[in-house]
Coordinates of C-alpha atoms and ligand atoms in Angstrom, one line a residue:
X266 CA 45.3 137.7 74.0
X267 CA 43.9 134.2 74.6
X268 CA 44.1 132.8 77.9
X269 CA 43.8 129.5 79.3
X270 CA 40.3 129.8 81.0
X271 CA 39.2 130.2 77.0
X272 CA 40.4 126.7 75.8
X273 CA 38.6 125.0 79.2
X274 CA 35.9 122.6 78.5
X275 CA 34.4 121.4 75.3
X276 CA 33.2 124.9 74.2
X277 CA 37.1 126.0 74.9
X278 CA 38.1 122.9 72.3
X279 CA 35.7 124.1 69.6
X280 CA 37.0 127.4 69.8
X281 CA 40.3 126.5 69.7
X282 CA 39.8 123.7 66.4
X283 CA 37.7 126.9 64.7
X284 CA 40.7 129.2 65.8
X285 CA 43.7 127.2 64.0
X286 CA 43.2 126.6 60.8
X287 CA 46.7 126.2 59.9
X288 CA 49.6 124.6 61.5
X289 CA 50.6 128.4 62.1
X290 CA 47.8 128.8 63.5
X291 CA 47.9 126.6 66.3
X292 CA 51.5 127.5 66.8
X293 CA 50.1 131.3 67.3
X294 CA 47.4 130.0 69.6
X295 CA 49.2 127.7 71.5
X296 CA 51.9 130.4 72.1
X297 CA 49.3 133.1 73.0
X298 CA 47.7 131.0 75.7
X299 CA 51.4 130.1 77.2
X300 CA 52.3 133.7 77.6
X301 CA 49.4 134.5 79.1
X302 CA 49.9 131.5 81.4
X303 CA 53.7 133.0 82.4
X304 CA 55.2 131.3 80.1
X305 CA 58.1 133.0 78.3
X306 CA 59.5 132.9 74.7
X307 CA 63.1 131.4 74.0
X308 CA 64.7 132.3 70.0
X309 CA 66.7 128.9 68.9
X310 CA 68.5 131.9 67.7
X311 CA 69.9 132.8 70.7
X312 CA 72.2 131.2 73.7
X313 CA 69.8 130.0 76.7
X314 CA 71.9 130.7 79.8
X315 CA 69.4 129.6 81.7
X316 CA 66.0 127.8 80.0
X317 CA 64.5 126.5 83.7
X318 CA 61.1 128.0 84.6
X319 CA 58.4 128.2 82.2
X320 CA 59.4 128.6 78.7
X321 CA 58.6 127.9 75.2
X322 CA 60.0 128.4 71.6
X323 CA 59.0 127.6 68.2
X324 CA 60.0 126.3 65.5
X325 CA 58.0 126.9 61.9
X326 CA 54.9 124.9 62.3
X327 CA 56.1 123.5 65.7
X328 CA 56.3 124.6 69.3
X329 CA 58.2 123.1 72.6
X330 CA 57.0 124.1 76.1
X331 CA 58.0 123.2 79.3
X332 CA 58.4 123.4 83.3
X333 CA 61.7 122.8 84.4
X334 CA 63.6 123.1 87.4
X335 CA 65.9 120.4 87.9
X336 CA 66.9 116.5 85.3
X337 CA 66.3 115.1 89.2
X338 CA 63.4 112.7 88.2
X339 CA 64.1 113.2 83.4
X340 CA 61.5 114.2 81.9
X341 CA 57.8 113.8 81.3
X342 CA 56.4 114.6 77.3
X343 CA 53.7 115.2 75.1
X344 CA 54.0 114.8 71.7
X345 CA 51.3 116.0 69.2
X346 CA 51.3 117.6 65.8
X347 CA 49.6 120.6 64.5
X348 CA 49.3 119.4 60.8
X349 CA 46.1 117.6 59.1
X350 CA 45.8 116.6 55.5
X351 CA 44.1 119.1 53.5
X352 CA 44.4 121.4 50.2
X353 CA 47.9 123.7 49.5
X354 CA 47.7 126.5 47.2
X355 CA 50.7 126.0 44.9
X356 CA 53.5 128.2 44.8
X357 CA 52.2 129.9 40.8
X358 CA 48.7 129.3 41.6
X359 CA 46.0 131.2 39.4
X360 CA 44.4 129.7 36.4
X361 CA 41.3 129.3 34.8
X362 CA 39.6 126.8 32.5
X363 CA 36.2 126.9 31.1
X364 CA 35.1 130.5 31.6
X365 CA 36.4 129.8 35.4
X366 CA 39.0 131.5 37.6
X367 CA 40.9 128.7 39.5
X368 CA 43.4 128.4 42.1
X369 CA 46.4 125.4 41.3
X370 CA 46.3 122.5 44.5
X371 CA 48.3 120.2 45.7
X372 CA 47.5 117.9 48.2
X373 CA 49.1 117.6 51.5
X374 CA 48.8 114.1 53.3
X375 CA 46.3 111.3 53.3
X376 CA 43.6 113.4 52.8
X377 CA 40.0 111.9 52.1
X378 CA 39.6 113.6 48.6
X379 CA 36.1 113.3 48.4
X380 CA 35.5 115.2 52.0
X381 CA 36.3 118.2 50.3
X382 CA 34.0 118.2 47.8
X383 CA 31.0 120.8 47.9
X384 CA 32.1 122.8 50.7
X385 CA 32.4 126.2 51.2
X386 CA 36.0 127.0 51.6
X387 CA 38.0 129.8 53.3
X388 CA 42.1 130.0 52.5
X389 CA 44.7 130.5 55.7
X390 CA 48.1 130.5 56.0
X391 CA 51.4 132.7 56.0
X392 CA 53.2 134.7 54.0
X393 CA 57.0 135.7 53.9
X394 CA 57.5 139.3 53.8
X395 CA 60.8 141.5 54.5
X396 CA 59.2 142.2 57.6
X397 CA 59.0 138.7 58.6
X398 CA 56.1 136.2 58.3
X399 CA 52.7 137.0 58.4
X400 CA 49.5 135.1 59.4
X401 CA 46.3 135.4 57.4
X402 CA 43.0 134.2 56.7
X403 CA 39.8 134.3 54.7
X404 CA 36.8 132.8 56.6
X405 CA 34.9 133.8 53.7
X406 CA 33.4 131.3 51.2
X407 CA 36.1 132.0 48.6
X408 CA 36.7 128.8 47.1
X409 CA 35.0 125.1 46.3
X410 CA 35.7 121.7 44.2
X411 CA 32.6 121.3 42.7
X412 CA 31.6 117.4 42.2
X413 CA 30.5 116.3 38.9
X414 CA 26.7 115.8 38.4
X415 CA 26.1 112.4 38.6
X416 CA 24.0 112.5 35.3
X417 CA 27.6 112.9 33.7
X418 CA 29.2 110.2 36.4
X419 CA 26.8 107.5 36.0
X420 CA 28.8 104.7 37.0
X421 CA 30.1 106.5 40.4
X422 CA 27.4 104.5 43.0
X423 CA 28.7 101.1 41.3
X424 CA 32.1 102.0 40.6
X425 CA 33.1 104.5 43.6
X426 CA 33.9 108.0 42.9
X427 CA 37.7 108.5 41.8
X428 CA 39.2 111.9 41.9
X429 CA 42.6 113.1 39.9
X430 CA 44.2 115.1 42.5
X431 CA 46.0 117.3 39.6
X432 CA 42.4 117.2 37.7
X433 CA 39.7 116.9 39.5
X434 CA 40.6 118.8 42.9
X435 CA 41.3 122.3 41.8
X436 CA 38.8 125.2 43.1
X437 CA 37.1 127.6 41.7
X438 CA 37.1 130.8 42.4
X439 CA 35.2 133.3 40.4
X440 CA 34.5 133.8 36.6
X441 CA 36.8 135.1 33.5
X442 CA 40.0 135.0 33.2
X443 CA 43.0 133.9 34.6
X444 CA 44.6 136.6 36.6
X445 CA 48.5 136.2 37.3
X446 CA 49.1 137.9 40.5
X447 CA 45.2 137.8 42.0
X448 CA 46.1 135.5 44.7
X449 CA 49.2 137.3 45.9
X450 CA 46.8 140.6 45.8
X451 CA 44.1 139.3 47.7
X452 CA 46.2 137.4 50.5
X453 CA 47.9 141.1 51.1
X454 CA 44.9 143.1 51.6
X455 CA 44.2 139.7 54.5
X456 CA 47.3 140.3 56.0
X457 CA 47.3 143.7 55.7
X458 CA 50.6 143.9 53.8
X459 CA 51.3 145.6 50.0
X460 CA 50.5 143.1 47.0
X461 CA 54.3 143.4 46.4
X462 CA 55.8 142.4 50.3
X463 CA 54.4 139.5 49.5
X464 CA 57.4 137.1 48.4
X465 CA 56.1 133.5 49.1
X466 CA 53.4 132.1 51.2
X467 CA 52.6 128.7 53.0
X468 CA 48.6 128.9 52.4
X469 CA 45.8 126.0 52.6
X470 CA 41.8 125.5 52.1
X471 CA 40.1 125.1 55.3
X472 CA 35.5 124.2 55.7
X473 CA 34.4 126.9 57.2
X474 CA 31.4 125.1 59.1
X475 CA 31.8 126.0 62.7
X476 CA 32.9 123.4 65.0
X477 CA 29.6 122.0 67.3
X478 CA 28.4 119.2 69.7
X479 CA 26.7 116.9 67.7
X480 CA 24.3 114.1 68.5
X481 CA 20.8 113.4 69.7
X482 CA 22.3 113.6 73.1
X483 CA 25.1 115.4 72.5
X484 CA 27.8 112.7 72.7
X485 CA 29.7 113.8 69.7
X486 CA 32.1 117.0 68.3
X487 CA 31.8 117.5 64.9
X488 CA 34.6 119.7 63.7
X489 CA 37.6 119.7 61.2
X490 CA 41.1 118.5 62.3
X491 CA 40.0 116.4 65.1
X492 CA 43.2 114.5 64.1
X493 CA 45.3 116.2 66.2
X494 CA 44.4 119.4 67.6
X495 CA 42.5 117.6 70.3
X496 CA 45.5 116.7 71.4
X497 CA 47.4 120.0 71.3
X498 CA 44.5 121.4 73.2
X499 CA 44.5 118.6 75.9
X500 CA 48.4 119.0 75.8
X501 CA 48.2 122.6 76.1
X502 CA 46.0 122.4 79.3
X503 CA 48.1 119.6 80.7
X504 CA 51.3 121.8 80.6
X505 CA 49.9 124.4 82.1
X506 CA 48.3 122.8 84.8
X507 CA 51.5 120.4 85.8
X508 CA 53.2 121.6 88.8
X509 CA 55.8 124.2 88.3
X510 CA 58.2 123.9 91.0
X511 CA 58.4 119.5 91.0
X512 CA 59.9 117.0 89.0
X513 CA 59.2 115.4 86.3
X514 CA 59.6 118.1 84.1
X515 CA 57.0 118.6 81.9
X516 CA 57.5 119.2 78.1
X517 CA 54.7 119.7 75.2
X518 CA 55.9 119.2 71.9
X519 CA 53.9 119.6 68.8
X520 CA 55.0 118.7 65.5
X521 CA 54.5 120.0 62.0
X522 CA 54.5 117.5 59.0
X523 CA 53.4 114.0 60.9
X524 CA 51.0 113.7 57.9
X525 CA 53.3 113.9 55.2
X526 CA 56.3 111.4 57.5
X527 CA 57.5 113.9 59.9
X528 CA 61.2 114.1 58.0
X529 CA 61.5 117.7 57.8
X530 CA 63.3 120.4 60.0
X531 CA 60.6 120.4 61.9
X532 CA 59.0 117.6 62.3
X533 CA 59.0 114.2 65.0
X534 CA 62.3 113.2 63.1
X535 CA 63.9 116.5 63.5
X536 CA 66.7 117.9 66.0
X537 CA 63.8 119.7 67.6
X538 CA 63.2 118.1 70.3
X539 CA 66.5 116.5 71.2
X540 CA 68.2 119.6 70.9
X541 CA 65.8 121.7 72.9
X542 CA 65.7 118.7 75.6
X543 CA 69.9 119.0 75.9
X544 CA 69.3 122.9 76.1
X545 CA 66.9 122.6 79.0
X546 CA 69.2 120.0 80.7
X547 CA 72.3 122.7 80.2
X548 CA 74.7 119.9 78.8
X549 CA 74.7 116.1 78.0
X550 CA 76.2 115.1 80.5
X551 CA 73.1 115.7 82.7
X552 CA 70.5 115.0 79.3
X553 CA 71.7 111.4 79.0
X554 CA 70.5 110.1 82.5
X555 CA 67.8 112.9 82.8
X556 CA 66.7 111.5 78.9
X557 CA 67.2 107.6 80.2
X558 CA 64.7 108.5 83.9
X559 CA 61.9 109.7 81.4
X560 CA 58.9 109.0 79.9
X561 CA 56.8 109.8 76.0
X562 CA 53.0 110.3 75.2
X563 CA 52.9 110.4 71.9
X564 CA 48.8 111.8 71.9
X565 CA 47.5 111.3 68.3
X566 CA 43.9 110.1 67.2
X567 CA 42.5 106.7 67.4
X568 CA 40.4 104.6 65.5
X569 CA 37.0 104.0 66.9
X570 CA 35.2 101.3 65.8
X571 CA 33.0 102.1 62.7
X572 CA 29.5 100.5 63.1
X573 CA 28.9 100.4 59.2
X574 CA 32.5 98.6 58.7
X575 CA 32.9 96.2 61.6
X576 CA 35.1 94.2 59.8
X577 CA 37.7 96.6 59.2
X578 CA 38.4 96.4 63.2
X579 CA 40.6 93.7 65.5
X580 CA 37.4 91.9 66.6
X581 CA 39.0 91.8 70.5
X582 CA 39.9 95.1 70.5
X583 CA 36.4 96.8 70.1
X584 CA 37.1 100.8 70.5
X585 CA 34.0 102.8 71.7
X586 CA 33.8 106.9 71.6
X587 CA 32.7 107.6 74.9
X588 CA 35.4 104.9 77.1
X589 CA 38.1 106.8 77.5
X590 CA 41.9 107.1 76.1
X591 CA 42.9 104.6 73.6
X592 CA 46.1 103.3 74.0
X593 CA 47.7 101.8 70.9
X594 CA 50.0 98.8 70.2
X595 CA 51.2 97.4 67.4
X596 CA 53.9 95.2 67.2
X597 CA 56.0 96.1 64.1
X598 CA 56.7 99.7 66.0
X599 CA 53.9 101.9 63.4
X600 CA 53.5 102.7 67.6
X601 CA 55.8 103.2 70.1
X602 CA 54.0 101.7 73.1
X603 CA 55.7 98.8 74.7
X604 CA 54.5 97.5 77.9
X605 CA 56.5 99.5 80.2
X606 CA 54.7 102.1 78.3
X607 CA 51.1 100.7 78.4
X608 CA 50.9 100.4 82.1
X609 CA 52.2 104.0 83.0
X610 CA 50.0 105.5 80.9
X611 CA 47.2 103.0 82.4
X612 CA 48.3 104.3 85.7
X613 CA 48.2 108.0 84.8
X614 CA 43.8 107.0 83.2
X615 CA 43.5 105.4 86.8
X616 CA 44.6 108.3 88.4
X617 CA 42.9 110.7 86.6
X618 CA 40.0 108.8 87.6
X619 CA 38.9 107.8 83.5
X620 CA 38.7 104.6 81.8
X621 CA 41.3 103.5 79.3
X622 CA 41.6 101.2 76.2
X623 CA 43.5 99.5 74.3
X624 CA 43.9 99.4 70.3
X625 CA 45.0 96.7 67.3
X626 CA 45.0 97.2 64.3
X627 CA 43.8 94.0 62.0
X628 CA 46.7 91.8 61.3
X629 CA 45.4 91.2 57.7
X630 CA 45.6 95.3 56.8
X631 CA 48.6 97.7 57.2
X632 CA 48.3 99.9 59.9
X633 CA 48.9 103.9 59.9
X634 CA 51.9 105.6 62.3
X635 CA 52.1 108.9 64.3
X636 CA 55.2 110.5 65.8
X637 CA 55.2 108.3 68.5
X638 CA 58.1 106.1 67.2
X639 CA 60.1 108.9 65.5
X640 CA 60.2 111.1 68.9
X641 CA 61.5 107.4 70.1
X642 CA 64.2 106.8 67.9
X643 CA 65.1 110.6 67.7
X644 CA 65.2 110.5 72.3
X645 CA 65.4 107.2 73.2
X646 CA 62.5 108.1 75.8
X647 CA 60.2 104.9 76.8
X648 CA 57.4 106.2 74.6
X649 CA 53.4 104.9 74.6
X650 CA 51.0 105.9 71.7
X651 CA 47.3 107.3 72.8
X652 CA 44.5 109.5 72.0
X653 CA 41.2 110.2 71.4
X654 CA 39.0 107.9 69.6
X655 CA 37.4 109.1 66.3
X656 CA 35.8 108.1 63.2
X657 CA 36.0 109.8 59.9
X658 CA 39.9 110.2 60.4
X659 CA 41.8 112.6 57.7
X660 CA 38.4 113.5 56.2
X661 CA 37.9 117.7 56.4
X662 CA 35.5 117.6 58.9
X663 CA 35.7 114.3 61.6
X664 CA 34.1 113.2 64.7
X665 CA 34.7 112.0 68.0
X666 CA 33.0 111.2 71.7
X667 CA 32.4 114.6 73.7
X668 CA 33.4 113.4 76.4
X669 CA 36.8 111.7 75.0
X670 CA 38.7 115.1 74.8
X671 CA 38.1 115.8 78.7
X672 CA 38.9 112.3 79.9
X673 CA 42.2 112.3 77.9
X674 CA 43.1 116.1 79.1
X675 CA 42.9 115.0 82.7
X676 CA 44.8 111.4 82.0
X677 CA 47.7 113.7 80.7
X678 CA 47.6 115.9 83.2
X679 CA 47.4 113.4 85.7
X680 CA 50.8 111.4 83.6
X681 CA 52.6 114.7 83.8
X682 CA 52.5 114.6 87.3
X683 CA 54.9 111.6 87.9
X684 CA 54.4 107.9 88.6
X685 CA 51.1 107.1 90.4
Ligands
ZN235 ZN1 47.2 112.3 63.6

């Protein structure tokens, strides 16, 4: 079983990112590390006489957490998600073309098609059994989107590289013919389960490069799904650190489906949280003032400022890895933060002792949302938008500051603790 003093320090995140492949998977992890923490289990299934103390319960692809004694002082949340955009093996998936044995794609999110290309790629997920669902996963080099040559692609340095996702993304596999039924035979023997308990499956492609510290000097993590598990690992650690018997009660939710919107039964739009949050209070009655006495992080990634493309950035709001959290504004409400919001969070960086800053997006491009203004409208919680700052954002493996994920662990910590 995992336990906290695992997930501590920058080898602890690189573990975890190489750990959670899947949305289930960081559900798994994140749930492992809470019970070995004290934390017990809740079913939404069942009636919660009593959810004070430390606690958790899950959802699909999404988990809530929290320390609760008393609505005294509302609430203090995290929000992250658990999803990144990737690959999804389709529901009838084996083919072939060509002489070669393929698995059908779709793509999930904004992925950056081209970052998948030429990688060797494993396959994780779940399946639905009559038992239940199962994890799996393949960390073997089972799969990869070979690019074209560019002797047969001669215009792609002029005229950019331009990928089909139905025709130009789907993996190989091995050679022959297709095979109905080889993918549901293989993911079996992974799990461990008969070819034919296997009724449906949730699966995706994930790199299999190992997660490192990067750089001359070591200022940068290289890894895969930087964007957000960084912040369900500083999250995580947060929780469990916040003080167990004083108000604010601290909450951790993370999210499924924040790539693909967050509507889902699941997601930042869901009951989830609201319904969890009126649980833990006992009634509404004691929610509503509890709910209106509380505060939001929604903790998602950041843009740093690319130094090949300085012209895609605000030119006053330079963002530099290594500088601390990045708190994000935006006036048309892609995030949350107001200014209430801004200078708690502000206060929680000075606290904890790290820098802050603060990010625009250009007024001339459109900019990207998070769940930040979903778990607002969904609460009605004060809510500020901030993570870590990264480049290379939705591409399958990204980058950010070494330092960053630290700085922004202890700045949440420090937030869950109350006002400064
Ligand atoms: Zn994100």
């Amino acid at each position: 079983m995992a336990e906290v003093s695992e997930i501590r320090g920058i080898q602890g995140l690189l573990g975890f990112i190489d750990a959670c492949p899947t949305p289930f998977h960081v559900v798994d992890r994140v749930a492992e590390v809470l019970r070995s923490s004290g934390f017990a289990e809740l079913d939404e299934a069942d009636e919660w006489p009593d959810a004070s103390g430390s606690r958790f319960a899950r959802r699909g692809g999404s988990l809530v957490a929290w320390q609760h004694q008393t609505c005294e002082k509302g609430f203090r949340i995290i929000g992250a998600h658990t999803d990144s955009p990737n690959l999804r093996i389709t529901a009838q998936p084996d083919t072939a073309q060509a002489g070669y044995r393929q698995l059908g794609v779709e793509v999930y999110g904004g992925a950056l098609l081209n970052s998948w290309l030429d990688r060797d790629l494993g396959v994780a997920g779940r399946l639905a059994t009559p038992a239940g669902q199962r994890l799996f996963r393949i960390d073997r080099p089972v799969l990869r989107v070979p690019q074209l040559a560019i002797h047969l692609d001669r215009d792609v340095s002029k005229e950019g590289l331009l990928l089909n996702p139905q025709v130009h993304m789907v993996p190989v596999w091995g050679l022959g013919l297709r095979t109905p039924g080889e993918f549901a035979s293989v993911v079996a023997e992974a799990a461990g389960v008969d070819a034919d308990e296997v009724l449906a499956w949730d699966a995706m492609l994930h790199d299999l490069t190992p997660s490192t510290v990067a750089g001359i000097d070591g200022d940068f993590i290289h890894a895969p799904r930087i964007d957000n598990q960084v912040s369900c690992w500083a999250g995580l650690q947060a929780l469990i650190d916040a003080p167990a018997d004083s108000p604010p009660s601290a909450v951790l939710c993370l999210f499924d489906h924040e790539e693909v919107g967050s509507t889902s039964a699941q997601g930042a739009a869901s009951t989830l949280l609201p319904t969890v949050l009126e649980r833990i209070a006992g009634s509404r009655g004691a929610l509503h003032p509890a709910l209106a006495r509380s505060l939001c992080v929604s903790a998602d990634g950041a843009h740093a400022t690319h130094p090949n493309y300085p012209e895609r950035h605000e030119p006053d709001h330079h963002i530099a890895m290594g500088d601390g959290p990045v708190i994000k504004r935006n006036a048309n409400q892609r995030y949350a933060t107001d200014a209430v919001g801004e200078a708690a969070f502000a206060a929680a960086c000075e606290k904890a002792g790290v820098g802050h800053q603060i990010y625009a997006h250009r007024g001339d491009m459109p900019c990207g949302s998070t769940i930040g203004p979903f778990a607002a409208a969904a609460t009605g919680v004060t809510t500020v938008d901030a993570g870590v700052a990264q480049l290379s954002m939705h591409s399958a493996r990204e980058m950010c500051g070494a330092q960053d994920p630290l700085d922004f662990a202890l700045a949440l910590s420090a937030f869950l603790s109350g006002p400064a």
